[in-house]
XYZ file of C-alpha atoms in Angstrom:
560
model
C 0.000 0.000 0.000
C 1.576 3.447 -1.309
C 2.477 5.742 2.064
C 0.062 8.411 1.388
C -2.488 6.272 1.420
C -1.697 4.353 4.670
C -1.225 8.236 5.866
C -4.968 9.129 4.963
C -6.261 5.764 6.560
C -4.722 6.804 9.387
C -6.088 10.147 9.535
C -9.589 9.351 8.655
C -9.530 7.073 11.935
C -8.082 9.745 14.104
C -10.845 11.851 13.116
C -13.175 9.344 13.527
C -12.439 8.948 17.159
C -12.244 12.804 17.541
C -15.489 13.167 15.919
C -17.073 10.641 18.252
C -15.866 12.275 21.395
C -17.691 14.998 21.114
C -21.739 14.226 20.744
C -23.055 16.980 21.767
C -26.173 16.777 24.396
C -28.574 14.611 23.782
C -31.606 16.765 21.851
C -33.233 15.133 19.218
C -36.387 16.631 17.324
C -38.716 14.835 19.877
C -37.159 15.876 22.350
C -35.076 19.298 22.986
C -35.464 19.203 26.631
C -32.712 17.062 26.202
C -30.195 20.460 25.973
C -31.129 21.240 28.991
C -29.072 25.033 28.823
C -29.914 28.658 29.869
C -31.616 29.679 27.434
C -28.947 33.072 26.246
C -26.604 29.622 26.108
C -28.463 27.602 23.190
C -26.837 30.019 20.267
C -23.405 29.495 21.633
C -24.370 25.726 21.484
C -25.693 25.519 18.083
C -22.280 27.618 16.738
C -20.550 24.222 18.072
C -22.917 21.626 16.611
C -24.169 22.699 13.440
C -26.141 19.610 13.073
C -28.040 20.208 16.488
C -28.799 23.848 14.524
C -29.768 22.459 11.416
C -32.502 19.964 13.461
C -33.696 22.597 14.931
C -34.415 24.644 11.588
C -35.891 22.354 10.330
C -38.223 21.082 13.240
C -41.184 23.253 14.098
C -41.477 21.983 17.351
C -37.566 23.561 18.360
C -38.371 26.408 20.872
C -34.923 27.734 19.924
C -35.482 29.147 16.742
C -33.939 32.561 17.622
C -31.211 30.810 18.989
C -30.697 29.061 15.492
C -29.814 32.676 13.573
C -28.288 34.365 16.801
C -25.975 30.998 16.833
C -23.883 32.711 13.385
C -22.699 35.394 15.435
C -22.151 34.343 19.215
C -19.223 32.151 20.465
C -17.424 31.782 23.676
C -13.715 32.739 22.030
C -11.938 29.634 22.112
C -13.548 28.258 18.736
C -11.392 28.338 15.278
C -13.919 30.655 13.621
C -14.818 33.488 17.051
C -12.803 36.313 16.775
C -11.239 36.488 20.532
C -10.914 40.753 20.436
C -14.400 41.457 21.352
C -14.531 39.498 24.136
C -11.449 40.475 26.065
C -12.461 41.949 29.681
C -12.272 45.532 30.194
C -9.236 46.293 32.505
C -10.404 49.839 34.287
C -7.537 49.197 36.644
C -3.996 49.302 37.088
C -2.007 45.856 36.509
C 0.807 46.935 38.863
C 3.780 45.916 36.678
C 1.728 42.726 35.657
C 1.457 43.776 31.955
C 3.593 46.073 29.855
C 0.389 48.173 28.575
C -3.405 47.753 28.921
C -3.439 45.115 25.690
C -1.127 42.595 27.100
C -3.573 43.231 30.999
C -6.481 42.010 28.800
C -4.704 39.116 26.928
C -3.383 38.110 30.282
C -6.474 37.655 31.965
C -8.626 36.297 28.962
C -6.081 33.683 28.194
C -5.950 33.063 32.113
C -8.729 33.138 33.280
C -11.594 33.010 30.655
C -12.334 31.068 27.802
C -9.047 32.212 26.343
C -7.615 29.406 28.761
C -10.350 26.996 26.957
C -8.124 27.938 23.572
C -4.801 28.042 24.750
C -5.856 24.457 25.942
C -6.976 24.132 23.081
C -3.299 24.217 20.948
C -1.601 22.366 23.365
C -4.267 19.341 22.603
C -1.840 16.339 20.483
C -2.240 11.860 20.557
C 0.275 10.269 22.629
C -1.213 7.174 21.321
C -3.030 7.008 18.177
C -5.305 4.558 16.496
C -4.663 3.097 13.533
C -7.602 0.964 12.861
C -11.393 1.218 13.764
C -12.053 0.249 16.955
C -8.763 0.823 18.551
C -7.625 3.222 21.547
C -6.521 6.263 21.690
C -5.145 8.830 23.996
C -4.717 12.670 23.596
C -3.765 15.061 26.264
C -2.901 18.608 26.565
C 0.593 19.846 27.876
C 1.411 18.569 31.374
C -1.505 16.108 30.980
C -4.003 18.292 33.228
C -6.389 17.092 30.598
C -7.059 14.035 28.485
C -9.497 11.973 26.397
C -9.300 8.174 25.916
C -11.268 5.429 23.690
C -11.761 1.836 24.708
C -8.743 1.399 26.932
C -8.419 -1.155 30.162
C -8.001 -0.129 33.940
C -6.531 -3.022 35.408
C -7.210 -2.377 39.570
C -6.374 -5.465 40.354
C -3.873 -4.811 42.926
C -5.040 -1.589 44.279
C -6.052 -2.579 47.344
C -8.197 0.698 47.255
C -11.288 -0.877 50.269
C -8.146 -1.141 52.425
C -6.708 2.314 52.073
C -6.722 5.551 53.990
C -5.289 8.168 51.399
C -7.740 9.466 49.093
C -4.592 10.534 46.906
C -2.255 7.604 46.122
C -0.238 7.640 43.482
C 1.158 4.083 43.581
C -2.544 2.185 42.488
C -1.161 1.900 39.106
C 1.837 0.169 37.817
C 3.626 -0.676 34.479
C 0.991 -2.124 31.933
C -2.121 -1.348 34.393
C -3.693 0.792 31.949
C -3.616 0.905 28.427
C -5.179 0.669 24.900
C -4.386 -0.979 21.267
C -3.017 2.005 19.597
C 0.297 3.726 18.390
C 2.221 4.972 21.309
C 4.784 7.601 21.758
C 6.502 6.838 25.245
C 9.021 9.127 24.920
C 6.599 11.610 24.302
C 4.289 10.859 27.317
C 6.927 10.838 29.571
C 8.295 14.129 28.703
C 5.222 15.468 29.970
C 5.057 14.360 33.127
C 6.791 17.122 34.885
C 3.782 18.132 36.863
C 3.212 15.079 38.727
C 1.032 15.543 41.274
C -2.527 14.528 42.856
C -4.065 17.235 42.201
C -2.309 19.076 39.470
C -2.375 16.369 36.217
C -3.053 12.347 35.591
C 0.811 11.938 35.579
C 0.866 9.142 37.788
C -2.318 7.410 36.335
C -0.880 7.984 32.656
C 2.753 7.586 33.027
C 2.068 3.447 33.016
C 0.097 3.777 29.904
C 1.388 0.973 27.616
C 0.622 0.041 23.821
C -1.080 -3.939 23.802
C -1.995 -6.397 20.705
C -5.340 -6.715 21.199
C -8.511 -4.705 21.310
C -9.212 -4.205 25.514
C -13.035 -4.312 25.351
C -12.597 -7.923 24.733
C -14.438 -9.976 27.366
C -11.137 -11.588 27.861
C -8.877 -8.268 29.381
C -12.632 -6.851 31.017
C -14.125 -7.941 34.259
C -16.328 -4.619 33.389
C -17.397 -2.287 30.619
C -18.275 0.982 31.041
C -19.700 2.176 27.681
C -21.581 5.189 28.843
C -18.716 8.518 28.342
C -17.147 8.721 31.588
C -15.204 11.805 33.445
C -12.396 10.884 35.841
C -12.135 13.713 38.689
C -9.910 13.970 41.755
C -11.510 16.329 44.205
C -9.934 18.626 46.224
C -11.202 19.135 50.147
C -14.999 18.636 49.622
C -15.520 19.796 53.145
C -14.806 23.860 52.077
C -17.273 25.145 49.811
C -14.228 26.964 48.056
C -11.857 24.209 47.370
C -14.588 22.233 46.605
C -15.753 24.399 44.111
C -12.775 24.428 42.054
C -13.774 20.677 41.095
C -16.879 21.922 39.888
C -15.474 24.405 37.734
C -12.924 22.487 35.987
C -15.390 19.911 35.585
C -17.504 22.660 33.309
C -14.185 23.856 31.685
C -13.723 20.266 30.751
C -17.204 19.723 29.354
C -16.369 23.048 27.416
C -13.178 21.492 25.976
C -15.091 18.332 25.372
C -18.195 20.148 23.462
C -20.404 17.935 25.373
C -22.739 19.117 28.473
C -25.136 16.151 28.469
C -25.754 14.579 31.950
C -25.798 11.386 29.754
C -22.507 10.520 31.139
C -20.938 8.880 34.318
C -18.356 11.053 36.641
C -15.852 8.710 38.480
C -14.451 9.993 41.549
C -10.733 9.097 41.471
C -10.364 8.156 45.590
C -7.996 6.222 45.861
C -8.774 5.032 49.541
C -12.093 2.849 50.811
C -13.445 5.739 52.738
C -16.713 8.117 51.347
C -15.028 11.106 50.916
C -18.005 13.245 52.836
C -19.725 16.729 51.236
C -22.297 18.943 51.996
C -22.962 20.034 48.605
C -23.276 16.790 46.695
C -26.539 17.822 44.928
C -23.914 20.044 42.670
C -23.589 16.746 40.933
C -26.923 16.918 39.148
C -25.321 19.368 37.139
C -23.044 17.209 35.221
C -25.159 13.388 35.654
C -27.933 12.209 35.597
C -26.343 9.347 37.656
C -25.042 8.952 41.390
C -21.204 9.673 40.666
C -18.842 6.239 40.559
C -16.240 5.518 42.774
C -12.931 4.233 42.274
C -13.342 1.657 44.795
C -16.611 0.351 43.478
C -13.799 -1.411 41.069
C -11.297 -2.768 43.647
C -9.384 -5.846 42.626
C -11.049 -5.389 38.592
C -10.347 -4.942 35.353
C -12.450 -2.230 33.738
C -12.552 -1.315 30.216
C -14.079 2.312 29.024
C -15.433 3.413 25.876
C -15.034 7.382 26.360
C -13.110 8.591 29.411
C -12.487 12.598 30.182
C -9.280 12.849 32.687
C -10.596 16.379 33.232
C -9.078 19.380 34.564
C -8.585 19.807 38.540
C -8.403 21.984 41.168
C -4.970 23.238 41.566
C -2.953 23.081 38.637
C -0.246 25.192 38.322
C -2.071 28.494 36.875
C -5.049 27.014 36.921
C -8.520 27.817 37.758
C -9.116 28.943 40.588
C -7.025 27.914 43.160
C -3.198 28.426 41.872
C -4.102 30.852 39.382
C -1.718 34.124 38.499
C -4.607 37.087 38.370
C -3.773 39.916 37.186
C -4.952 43.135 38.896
C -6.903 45.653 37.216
C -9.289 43.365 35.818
C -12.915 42.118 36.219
C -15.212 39.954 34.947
C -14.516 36.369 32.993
C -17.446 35.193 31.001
C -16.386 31.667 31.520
C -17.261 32.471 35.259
C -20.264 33.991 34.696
C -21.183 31.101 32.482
C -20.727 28.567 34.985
C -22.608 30.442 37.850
C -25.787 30.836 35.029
C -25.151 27.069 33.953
C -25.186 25.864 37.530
C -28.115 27.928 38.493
C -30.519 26.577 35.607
C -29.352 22.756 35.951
C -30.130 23.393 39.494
C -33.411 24.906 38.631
C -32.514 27.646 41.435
C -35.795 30.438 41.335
C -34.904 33.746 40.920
C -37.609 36.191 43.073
C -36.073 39.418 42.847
C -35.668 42.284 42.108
C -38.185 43.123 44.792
C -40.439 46.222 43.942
C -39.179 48.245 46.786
C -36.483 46.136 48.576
C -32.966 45.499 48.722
C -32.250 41.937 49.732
C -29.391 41.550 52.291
C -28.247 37.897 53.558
C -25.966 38.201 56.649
C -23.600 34.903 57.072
C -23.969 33.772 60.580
C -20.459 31.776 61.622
C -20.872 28.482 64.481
C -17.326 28.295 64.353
C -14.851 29.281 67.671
C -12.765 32.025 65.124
C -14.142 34.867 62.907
C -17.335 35.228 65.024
C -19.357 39.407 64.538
C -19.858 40.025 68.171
C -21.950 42.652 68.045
C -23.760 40.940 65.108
C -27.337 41.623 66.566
C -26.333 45.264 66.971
C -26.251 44.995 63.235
C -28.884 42.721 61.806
C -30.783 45.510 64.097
C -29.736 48.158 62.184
C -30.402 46.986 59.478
C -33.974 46.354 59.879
C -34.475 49.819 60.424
C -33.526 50.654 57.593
C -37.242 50.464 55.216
C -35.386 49.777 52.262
C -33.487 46.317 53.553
C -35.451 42.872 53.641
C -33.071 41.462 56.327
C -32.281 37.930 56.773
C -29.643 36.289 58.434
C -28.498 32.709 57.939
C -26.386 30.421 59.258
C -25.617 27.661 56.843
C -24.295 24.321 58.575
C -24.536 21.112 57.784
C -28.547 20.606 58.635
C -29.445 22.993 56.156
C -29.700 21.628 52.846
C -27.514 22.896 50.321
C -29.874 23.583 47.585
C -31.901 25.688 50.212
C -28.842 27.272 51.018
C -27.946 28.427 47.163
C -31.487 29.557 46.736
C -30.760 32.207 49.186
C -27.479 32.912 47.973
C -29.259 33.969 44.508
C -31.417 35.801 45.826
C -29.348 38.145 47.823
C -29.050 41.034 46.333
C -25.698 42.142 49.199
C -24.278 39.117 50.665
C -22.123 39.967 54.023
C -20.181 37.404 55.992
C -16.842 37.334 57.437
C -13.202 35.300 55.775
C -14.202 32.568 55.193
C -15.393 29.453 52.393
C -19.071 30.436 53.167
C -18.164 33.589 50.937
C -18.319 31.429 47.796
C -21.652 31.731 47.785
C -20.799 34.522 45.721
C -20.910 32.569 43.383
C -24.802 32.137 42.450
C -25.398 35.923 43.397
C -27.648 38.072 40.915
C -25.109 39.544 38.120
C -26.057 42.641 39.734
C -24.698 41.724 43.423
C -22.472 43.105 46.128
C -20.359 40.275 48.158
C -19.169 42.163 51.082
C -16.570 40.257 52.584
C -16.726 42.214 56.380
C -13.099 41.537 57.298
C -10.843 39.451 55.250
C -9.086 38.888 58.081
C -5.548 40.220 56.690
C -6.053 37.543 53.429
C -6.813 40.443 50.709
C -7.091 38.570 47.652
C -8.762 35.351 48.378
C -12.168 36.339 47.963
C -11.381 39.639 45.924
C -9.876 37.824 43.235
C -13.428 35.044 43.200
C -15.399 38.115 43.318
C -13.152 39.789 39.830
C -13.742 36.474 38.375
C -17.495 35.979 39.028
C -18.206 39.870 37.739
C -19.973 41.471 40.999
C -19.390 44.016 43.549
C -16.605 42.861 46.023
C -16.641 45.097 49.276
C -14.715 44.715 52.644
C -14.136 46.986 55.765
C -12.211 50.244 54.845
C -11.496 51.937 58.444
C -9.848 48.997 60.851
C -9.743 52.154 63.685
C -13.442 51.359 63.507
C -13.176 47.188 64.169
C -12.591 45.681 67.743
C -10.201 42.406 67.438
C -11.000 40.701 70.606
C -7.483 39.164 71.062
C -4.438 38.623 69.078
C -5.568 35.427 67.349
C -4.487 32.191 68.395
C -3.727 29.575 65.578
C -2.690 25.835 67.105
C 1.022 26.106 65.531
C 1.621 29.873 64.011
C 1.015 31.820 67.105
C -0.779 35.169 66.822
C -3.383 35.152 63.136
C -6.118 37.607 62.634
C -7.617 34.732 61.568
C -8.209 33.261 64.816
C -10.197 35.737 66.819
C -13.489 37.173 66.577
C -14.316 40.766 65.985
C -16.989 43.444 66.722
C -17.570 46.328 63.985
C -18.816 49.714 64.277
C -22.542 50.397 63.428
C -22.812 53.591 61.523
C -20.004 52.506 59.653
C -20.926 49.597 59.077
C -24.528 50.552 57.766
C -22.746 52.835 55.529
C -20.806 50.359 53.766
C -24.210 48.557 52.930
C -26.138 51.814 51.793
C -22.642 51.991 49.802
C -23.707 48.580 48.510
C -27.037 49.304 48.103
C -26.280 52.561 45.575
C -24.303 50.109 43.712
C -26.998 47.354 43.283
C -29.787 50.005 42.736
C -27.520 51.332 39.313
C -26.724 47.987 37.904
C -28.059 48.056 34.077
C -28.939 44.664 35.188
C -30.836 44.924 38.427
C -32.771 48.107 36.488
C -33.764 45.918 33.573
C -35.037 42.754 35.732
C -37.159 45.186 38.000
C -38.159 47.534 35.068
C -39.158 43.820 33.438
C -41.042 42.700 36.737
C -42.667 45.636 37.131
C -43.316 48.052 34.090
C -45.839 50.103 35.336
C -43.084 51.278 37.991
C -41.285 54.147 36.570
C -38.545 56.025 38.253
C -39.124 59.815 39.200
C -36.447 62.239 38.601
C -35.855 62.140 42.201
C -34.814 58.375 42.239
C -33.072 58.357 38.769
C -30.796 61.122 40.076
C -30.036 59.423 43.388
C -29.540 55.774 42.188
C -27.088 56.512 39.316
C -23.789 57.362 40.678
C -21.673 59.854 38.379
C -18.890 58.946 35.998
C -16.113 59.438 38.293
C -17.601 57.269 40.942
C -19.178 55.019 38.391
C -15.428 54.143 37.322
C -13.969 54.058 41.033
C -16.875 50.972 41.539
C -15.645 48.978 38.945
C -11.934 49.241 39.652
C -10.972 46.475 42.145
C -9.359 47.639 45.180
C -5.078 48.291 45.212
C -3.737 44.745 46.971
C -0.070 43.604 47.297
C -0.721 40.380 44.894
C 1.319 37.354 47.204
C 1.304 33.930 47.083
C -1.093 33.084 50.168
C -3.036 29.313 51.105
C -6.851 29.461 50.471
C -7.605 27.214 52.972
C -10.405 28.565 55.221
C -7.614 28.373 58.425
């Protein structure tokens, strides 16, 4: 057979396997429930599956036929054919030395924390073990592998001892020849990118053992099981924190982004590597991604398992990755990939939006049951605020008994959020677009839940006047000695309440919160008087949008 025709065999199978790995959701003309996405998401959809569109042109029972002509012009930025310039965050702010002018600010933080990371992925994206025939594996990976895609390849856990195991992340279950596929492999390749070994940072120490074998693996003879439902592998990250926790959830999204597939169709596999249930509060998150109770590794102890479709998506704290050990750069606000999640998460979730209220501002106080970070003169304040007409005051405490869908119900409805450091703060992260998060004191950790606050796209507020904040004690952490981290604190009232009406101004002059209450209630027109006192003017229109000056340092996120 002539090389250039063995060359094109080959080809037309890689693409047949690339092809295959990304179906789309599962809509078909009877049934377009199936898509299951926020509705200002369906265009962006239809750009990436062009048959999906062309169903839905020609089906008259599609409800998104707007979304069918819209879907020509809107993209997320990472696609071939989406120009990336008009979607590159405005930068109000100074980058501090970050960037050489404001061009290279917004190219920093689209390609680091938007979808421009979703393209720069993207390039990086080459086999390590390619398939030559129909029907064999393959294996493809971006740089580092913090991300890769497999077909029909064997897991062989049979001596991985996982039911007897106490550390969630081993990397010693797999050894030479325990996974693997029927395909071409480049080992020295594969190994070169292993560099960034590491539980949490890539699947180097799952895919450094991957080895090339003779025969196909989904033969009953190599399988005790096969999975043929598409299947993402995750390692979580502390699923007790609401923050770290978090992160799992949004690399999970980036990776259905990279993967152009956001059906629930699909398994998630929990890579634990011990027999313990790794224990979290906000488990109903899942439904978001599966229509299934998420696998775990040690349902497979002592097997061999062969998969059809695996994702090894992204996780929590890669090395400049989102959001845990990423490089932000100051000056900067808003990533629509953010913004996407929290609007993606809220509709799978089916979360109800009430507001905006007629005549109310809604402001959620976090309550803390914990020894440290306590507001002792917190009913001082909730008091204070009820006073004020215009605040519908409530004030929560969310532990463990109260169920975590109930919990983000509230959080998207608060129009301010206030609560002291801490992972309860993420919250933030299913506020209105419109929202304030004011993080009270942030407890001498400035950019922890500033930076989540630039990426999500609201309001991020904290105390201003520390002469006007009693520390109760020096802090007392078990090893470090003295942490403002460790105390509690009481806060002045009349400053305090002018921080909120501060917050208030801001939420009241949001394009956003003016169009869903002008939408709610169109017979309500604003008088002069109003108009004039709930839009601030340019100068202080600007100074809300810039984030706050911060020395940027390396600092741990865990809630300490």
């Amino acid at each position: 057979m002539p090389a250039c025709r063995s060359l094109k065999m080959v080809v037309l199978v890689v693409m047949t396997v690339m092809l295959s790995w990304r179906p789309g959701n599962a809509a078909t003309t009877a049934d377009w429930g199936g898509l299951n996405l926020p509705e200002e998401h369906v265009p962006y959809f239809f750009h990436n599956n062009p048959n999906v569109r062309e169903k839905c042109s020609k089906d008259h029972t599609c409800p998104y036929k707007d979304a069918v002509e819209k879907s020509k012009k809107q993209c997320w930025g990472y696609e071939e054919d989406c120009p990336e310039a008009p979607r590159l965050p405005e930068c109000r702010g100074d980058s501090r030395q970050w960037a050489a002018d404001k061009e290279s600010q917004r190219r920093m933080f689209w390609d680091t924390a938007d979808f421009g990371y979703v393209r720069q992925r993207g390039k990086e994206l080459k086999f390590y073990c390619k398939p030559n025939k129909t029907g064999d594996s393959s294996l493809e990976c971006v740089d580092h592998l913090r991300y890769c895609r497999a077909t029909n390849f064997y897991l062989d856990l049979s001596t991985a001892k996982l039911l007897a195991a106490s550390n969630p992340y081993r990397e010693d279950v797999l050894s030479a020849g325990q996974i693997g596929g029927r395909c071409e492999l480049d080992s020295t390749a594969l190994k070169a990118q292993l560099d960034h070994k590491s539980p949490l940072q890539s699947w180097a120490a799952e895919l450094e053992h991957f080895v090339s074998v003779p025969e196909k693996p989904l033969s009953k003879k190599m399988c005790d099981v096969v999975i043929s439902k598409p299947t993402y592998f995750i390692k979580l990250d502390a699923t007790v924190n609401m923050y770290h926790h978090f992160c799992d959830y949004v690399n999970l999204y980036v990776s259905q982004h990279f993967n152009n597939s956001f059906s629930t169709d699909a398994n998630v596999l929990i890579w634990d590597t011990s027999g313990h249930l790794m224990s979290t509060m906000f488990a109903e998150t899942w439904r978001a991604f599966t229509d299934r109770t998420p696998l775990r590794l040690k349902d497979f102890d002592g097997k061999k398992v062969c998969f059809k479709k695996v994702v090894f998506s992204f996780l929590a704290r890669m090395r400049q990755g989102l959001y845990y050990n990423m490089p932000l750069v100051p000056g900067c606000h808003g990533s629509t990939l953010m913004k996407a999640f929290s609007h993606h998460i809220v509709h799978r979730l089916k979360l109800p939006q009430y507001g905006p209220l007629q005549n109310k501002i809604r402001v959620t106080l976090l309550s803390r049951s914990t020894k440290y970070r306590q507001i002792m003169n917190q009913e001082k304040l909730v008091r204070a605020l009820q006073k004020d007409s215009e605040f519908e005051v409530r004030k929560v405490d969310f532990v463990r008994t109260v169920p975590f869908l109930e919990q983000v119900e509230i959080s998207h409805n608060s129009d301010i959020f206030i609560g002291m450091h801490g992972a309860g703060l993420t919250h933030m992260l299913f506020q209105p677009d419109w929202a304030v998060i004011m993080e009270l004191y942030n407890c001498e950790d400035s950019d922890c839940y500033h930076d989540l606050a630039r990426l999500r796209g609201i309001r991020y507020m904290t105390w201003e006047n520390k002469d006007k904040l009693i520390q109760e004690d020096e802090g007392h952490h078990p090893t470090l000695g003295a942490h403002a981290k460790f105390t509690n604190y009481a806060f002045d009232v009349e400053e305090f309440m002018r921080l909120v009406r501060k917050a208030a101004q801001y939420v009241r002059s949001h394009p956003a919160f003016i169009a869903a209450r002008n939408s709610k209630f169109p017979s309500q027109s604003p008088s002069k008087t109003e108009m004039n006192t709930s839009k601030p003017d340019a100068k202080s229109a600007k100074k809300q949008q810039e984030p706050q000056a911060q020395n940027k340092q390396h600092h741990p996120h865990t809630d300490l």
